[in-house]
Coordinates of C-alpha atoms in Angstrom, one line a residue:
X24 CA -139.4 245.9 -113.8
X25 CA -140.4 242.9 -111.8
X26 CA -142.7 239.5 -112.0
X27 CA -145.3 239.9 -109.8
X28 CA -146.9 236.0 -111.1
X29 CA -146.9 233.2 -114.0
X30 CA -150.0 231.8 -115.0
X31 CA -151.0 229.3 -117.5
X32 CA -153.9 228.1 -119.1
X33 CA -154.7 224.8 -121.1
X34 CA -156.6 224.9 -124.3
X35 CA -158.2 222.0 -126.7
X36 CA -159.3 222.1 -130.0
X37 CA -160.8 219.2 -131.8
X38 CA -158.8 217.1 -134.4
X39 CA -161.1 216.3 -137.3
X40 CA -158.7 214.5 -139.3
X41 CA -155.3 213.2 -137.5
X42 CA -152.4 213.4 -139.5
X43 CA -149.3 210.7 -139.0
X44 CA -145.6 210.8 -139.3
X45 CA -143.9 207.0 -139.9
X46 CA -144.0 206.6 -136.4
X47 CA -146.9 209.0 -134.6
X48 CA -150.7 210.1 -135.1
X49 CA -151.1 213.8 -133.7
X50 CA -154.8 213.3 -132.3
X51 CA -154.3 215.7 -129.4
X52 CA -155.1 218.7 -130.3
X53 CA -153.8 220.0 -126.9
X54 CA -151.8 223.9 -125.8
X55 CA -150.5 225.4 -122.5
X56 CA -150.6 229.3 -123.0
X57 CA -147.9 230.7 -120.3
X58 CA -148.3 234.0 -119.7
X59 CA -145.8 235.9 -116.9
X60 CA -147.0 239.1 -115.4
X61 CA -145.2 242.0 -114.5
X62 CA -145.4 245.0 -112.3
X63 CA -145.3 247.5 -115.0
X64 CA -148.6 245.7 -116.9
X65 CA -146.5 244.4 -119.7
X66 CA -147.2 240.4 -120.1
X67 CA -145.1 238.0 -122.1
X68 CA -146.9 235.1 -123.6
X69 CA -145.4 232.2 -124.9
X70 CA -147.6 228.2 -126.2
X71 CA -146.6 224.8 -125.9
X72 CA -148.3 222.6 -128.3
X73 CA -149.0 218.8 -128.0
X74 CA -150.2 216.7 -130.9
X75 CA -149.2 214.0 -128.5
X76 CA -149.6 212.9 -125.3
X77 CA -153.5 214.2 -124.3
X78 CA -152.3 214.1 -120.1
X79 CA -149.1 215.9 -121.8
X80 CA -150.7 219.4 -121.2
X81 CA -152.0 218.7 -117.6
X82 CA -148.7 217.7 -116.5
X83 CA -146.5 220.7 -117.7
X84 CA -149.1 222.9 -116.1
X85 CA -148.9 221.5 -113.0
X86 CA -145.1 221.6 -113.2
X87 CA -145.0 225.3 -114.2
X88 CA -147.8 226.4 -111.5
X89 CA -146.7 224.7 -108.8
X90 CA -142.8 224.3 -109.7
X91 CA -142.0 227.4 -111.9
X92 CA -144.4 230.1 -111.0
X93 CA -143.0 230.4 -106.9
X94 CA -139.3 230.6 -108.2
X95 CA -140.2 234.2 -111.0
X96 CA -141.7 236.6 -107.9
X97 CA -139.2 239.2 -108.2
X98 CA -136.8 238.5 -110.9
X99 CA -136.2 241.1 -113.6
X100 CA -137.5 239.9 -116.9
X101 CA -134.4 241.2 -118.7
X102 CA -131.7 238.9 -116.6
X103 CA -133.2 235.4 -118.6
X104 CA -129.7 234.0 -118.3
X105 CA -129.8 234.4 -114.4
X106 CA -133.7 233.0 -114.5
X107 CA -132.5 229.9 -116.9
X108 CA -130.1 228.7 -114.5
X109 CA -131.9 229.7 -111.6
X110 CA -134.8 227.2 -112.9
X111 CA -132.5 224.5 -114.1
X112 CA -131.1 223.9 -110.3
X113 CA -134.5 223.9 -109.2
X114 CA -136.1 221.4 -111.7
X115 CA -132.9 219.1 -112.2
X116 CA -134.4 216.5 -109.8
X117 CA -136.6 215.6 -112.0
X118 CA -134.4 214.9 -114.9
X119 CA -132.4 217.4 -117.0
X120 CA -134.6 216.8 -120.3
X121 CA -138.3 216.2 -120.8
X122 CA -141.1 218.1 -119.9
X123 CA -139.2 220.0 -117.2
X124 CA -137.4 222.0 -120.1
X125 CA -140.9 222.3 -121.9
X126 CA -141.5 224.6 -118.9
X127 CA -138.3 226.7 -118.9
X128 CA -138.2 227.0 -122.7
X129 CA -141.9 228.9 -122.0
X130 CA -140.6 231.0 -119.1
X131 CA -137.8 232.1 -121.5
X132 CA -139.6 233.1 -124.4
X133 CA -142.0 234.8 -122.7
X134 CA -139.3 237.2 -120.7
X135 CA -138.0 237.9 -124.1
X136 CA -141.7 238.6 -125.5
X137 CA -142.0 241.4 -122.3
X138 CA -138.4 243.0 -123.3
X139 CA -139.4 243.1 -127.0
X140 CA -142.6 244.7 -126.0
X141 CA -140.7 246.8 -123.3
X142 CA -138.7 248.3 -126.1
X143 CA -141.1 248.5 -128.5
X144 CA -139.2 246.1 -130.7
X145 CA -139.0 243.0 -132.6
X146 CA -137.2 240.3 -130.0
X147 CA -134.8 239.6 -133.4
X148 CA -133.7 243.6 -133.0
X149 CA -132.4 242.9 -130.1
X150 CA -130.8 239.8 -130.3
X151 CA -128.7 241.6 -133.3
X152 CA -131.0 240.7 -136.6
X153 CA -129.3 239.3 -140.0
X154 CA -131.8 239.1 -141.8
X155 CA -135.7 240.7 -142.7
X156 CA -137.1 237.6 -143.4
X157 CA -136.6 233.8 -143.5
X158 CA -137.3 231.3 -146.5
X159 CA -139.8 229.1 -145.5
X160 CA -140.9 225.7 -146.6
X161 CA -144.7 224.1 -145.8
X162 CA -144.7 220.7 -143.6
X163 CA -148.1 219.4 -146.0
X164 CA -146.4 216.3 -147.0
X165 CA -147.8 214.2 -144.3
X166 CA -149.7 210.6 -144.4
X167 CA -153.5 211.4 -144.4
X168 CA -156.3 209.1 -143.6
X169 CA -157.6 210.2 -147.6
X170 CA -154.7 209.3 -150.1
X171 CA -155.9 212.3 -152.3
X172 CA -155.0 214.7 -149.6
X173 CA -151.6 214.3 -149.7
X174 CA -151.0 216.1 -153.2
X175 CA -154.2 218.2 -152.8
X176 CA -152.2 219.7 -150.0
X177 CA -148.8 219.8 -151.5
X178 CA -150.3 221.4 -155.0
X179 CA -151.7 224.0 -152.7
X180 CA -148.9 224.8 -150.6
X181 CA -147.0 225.9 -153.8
X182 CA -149.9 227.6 -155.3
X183 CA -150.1 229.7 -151.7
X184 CA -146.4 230.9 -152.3
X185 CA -144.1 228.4 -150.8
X186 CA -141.0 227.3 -152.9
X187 CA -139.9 224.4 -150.5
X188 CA -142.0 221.3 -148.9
X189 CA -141.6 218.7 -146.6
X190 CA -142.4 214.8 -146.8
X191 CA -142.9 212.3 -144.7
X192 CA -141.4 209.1 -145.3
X193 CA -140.8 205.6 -143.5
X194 CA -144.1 204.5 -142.9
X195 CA -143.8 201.6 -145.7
X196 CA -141.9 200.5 -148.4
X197 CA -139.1 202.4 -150.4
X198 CA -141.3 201.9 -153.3
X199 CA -144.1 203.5 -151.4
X200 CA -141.3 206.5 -150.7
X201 CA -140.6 206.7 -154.3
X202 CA -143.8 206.7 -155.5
X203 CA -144.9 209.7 -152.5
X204 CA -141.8 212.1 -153.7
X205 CA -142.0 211.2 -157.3
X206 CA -146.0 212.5 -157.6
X207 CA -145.3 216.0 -155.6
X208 CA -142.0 216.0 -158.1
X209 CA -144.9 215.5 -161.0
X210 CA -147.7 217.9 -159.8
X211 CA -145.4 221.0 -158.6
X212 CA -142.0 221.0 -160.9
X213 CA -138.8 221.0 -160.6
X214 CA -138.3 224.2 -159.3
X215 CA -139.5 223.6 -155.7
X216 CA -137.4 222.3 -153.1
X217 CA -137.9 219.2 -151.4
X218 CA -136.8 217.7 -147.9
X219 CA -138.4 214.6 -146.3
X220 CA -138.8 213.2 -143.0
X221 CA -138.3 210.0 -141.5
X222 CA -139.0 210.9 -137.7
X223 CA -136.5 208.4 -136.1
X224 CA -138.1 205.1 -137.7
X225 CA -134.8 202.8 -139.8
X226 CA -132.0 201.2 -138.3
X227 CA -128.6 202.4 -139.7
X228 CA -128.6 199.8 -142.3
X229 CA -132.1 200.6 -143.9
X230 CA -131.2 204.7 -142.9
X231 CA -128.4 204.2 -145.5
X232 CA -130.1 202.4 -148.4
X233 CA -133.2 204.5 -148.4
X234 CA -130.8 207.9 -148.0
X235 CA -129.3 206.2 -151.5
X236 CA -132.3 206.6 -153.1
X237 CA -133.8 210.0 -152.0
X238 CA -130.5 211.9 -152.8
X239 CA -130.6 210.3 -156.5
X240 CA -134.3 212.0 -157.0
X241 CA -132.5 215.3 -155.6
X242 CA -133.9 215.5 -152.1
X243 CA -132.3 218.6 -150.4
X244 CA -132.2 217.0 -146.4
X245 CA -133.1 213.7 -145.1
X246 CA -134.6 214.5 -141.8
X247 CA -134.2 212.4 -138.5
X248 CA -133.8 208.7 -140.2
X249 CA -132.7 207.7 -136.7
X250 CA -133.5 207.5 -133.2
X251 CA -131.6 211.0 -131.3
X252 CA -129.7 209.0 -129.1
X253 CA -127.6 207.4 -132.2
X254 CA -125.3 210.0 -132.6
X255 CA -123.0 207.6 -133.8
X256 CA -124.6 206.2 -136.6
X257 CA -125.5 209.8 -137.6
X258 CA -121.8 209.8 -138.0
X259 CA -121.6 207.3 -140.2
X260 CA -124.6 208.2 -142.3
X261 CA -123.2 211.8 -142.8
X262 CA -119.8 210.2 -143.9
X263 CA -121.5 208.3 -146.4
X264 CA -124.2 210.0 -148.1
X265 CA -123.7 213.1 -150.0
X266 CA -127.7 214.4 -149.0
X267 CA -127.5 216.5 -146.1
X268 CA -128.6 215.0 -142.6
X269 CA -131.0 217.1 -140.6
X270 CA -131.1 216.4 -137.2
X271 CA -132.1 217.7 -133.3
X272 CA -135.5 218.6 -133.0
X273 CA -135.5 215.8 -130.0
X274 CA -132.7 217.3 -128.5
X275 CA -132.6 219.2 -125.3
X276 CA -130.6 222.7 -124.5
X277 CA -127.5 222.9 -126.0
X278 CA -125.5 220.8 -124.4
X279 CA -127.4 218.1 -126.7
X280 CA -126.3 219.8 -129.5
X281 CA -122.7 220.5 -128.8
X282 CA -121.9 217.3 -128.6
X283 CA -124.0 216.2 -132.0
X284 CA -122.4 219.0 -133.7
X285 CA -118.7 218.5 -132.3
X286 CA -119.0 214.9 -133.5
X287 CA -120.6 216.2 -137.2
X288 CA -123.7 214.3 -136.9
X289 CA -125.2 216.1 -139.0
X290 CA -125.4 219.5 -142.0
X291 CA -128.3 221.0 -140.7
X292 CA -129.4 221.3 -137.3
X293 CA -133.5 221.6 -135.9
X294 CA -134.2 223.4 -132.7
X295 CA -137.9 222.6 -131.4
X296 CA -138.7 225.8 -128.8
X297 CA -140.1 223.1 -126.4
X298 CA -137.2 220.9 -125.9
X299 CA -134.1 223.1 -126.8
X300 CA -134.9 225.4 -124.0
X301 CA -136.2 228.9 -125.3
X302 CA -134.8 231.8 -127.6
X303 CA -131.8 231.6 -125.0
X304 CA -130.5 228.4 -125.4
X305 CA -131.5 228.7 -129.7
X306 CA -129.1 231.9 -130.0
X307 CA -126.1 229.6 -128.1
X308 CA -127.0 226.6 -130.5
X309 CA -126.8 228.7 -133.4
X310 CA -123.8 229.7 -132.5
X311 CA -122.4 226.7 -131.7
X312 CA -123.6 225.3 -135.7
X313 CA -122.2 228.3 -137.0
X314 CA -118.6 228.3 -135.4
X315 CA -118.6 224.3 -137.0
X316 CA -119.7 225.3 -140.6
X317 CA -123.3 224.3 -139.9
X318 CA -126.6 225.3 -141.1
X319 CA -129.9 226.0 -138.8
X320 CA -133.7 225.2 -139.4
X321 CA -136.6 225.5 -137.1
X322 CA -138.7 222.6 -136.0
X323 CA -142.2 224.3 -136.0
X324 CA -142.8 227.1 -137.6
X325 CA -144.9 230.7 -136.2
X326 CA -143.9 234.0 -135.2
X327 CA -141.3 233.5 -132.6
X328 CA -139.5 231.2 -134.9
X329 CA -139.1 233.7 -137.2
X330 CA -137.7 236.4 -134.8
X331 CA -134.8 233.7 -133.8
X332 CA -133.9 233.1 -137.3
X333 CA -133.7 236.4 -138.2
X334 CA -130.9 236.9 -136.2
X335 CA -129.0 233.6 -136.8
X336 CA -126.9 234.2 -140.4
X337 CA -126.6 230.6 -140.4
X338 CA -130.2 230.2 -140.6
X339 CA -131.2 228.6 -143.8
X340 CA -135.7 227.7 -143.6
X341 CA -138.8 228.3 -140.9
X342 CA -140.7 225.3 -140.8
X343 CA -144.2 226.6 -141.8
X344 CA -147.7 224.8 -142.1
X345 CA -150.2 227.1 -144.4
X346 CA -151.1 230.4 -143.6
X347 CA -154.6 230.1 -144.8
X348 CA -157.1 232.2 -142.5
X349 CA -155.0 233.4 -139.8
X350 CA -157.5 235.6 -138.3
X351 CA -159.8 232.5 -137.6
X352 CA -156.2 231.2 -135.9
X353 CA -154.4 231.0 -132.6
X354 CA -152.3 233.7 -132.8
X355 CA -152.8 237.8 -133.0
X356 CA -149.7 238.2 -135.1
X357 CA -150.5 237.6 -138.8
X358 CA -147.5 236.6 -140.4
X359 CA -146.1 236.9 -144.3
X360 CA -145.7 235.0 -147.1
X361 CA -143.5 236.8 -150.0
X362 CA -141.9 234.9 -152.8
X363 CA -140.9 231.9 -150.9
X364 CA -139.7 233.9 -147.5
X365 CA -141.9 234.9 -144.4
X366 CA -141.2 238.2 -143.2
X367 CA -140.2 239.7 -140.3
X368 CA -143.2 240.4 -137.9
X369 CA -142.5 244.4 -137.1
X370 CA -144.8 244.0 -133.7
X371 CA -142.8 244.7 -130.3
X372 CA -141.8 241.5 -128.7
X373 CA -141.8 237.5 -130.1
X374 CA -145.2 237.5 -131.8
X375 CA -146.6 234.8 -129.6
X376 CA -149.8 236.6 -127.9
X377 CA -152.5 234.7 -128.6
X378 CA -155.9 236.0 -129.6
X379 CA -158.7 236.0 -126.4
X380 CA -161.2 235.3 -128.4
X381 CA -158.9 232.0 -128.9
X382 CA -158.4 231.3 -125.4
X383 CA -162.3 231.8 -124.2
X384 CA -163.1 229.3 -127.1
X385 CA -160.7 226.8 -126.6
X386 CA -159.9 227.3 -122.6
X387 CA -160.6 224.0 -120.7
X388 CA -158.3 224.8 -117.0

């Protein structure tokens, strides 16, 4: 079997009511479907999604049509280890992170949707699975532009099946965090799990004292309280905080990771598909956490997610938004929610085709 082409398409789809982090508003709303070809008719499909950056989209398409697309004539989807380095020595120029690995990571998930589908199997099969399913928790805990949707959301995300959810935090006062954990604590019990998420925005100092305070109201991680680059400080935060850090979904390929995770930055460790490379570079990182004693999320949630974790033993929650109406969604794969854990997908390949009816709706190049 042989590629015979690449091509990708950008969709947009309208964003009614922006949600924000502490430190962004995802008002994008913006997806590059790849989709690589083969002579045999079997196509893998993988999506990159912004929620930032509107030009984001345009750019990466341009890099994997006119960059990416040239270099795959030929090559034997199954040899994704010889493609990987074959596309890192050609797109290194431009910088060995950013959106140049956004384009890999979608060549490589998509050769490993076409042997999944080649073999009729799950990609997790293949890669040696652990597990049938993956617990999940639902990222609903986000700043709204209505205050009441916060805990409408989180009340609901329960109610849907989910045992674990995830906060945002950092956008204003302690008191404000406080007051944010303590009414999901109120409204869904103390049986459900709770993380939350500063997405980069303290200095060590304020990292510390607010990490204090969410591991005496029981928080189970404190996500990203600072900027990736301070590896250091992550140090120093793990050393003094009994809460576990969770870290890495702004890291790139695994070299990233080796060094965060050889210097224990951090208890849990947060591949994002885009930046960390593809399902080849995730099985090497979860090695690499595993060998050390650490644990592995996702960052974003969906059907190849769940194939990858499945196979990691050290993998411990999918990141997960609701899965309310999936057949008015993206994807073709319908995934599911049983008693806190999202199973397995059983169709051949990653999961990650996306719907036609999708892309004719939503298709703007």
């Amino acid at each position: 079997m042989n590629i015979v082409g690449l091509e990708s398409i950008v969709l947009q789809s309208e964003v009614k009511r922006p949600v924000s982090d502490a430190l962004h508003t995802f008002d994008a709303g913006t997806t590059v479907v790849t989709k690589v070809h083969t002579d045999e008719g079997i196509v893998g499909c993988a999506t990159t999604h912004f929620g930032r950056a509107k030009a984001g989209a345009a750019i990466l398409k341009t890099i994997l049509d006119k960059e990416i697309a040239p270099l795959l004539i030929g090559e034997d989807p199954h040899f994704s280890r010889k493609v990987r380095e074959k596309l890192w020595f050609a797109t290194e120029y431009y910088g060995v992170t950013g959106i140049t690995q956004f384009a890999v990571a979608a060549v490589d998930i998509c050769l490993w949707d076409i042997v999944g589908k080649a073999s009729g199997k799950p990609v997790c099969h293949l890669l040696g699975g652990a597990r049938d399913r993956i617990p999940a928790y639902a990222m609903v805990g986000w700043y709204y532009e209505r205050e009441r949707d916060y805990l409408e959301h989180c009340v609901a995300a329960v109610e849907e099946g989910f045992k674990a959810i995830k906060l945002k935090v950092g956008k204003h006062s302690l008191e404000d965090d406080i007051r944010r954990i303590e009414s999901v604590r109120n409204e869904v019990g103390p049986d459900v799990t709770l993380m939350v998420d500063a997405n980069q925005i303290f200095d060590e100092t304020e990292a510390l004292r607010r990490g204090r305070a969410y591991q005496e109201l029981g928080i189970y991680w404190y996500e990203e309280p600072l900027a990736p680059y301070r590896t250091e400080g992550y140090v120093r935060l793990s050393q003094k905080l009994d809460i576990p850090i969770a870290l890495g979904e702004n890291y790139y390929t695994r070299h990233q990771f080796y060094d965060a995770i050889r210097m224990n930055a951090g208890a849990i460790y947060q591949p994002d598909n885009r930046r960390t490379g593809g399902v080849t570079e995730w099985m090497e990182i979860g090695a690499l956490a595993e060998a050390a004693g650490r644990k592995i999320a996702s960052h974003g949630g969906g059907a190849g997610n769940v194939n990858i974790l499945c196979a990691l033993p050290n993998a411990v929650f999918l990141e997960s938004g609701s899965l309310k109406h999936q057949e008015q969604g993206m994807f073709a794969t319908e995934l599911q929610l049983i008693d806190g854990s999202i199973l397995l997908p059983s169709v051949p390949g990653m999961g990650t085709e996306v719907r036609e009816a999708y892309i004719q709706k939503h298709r703007v190049s």
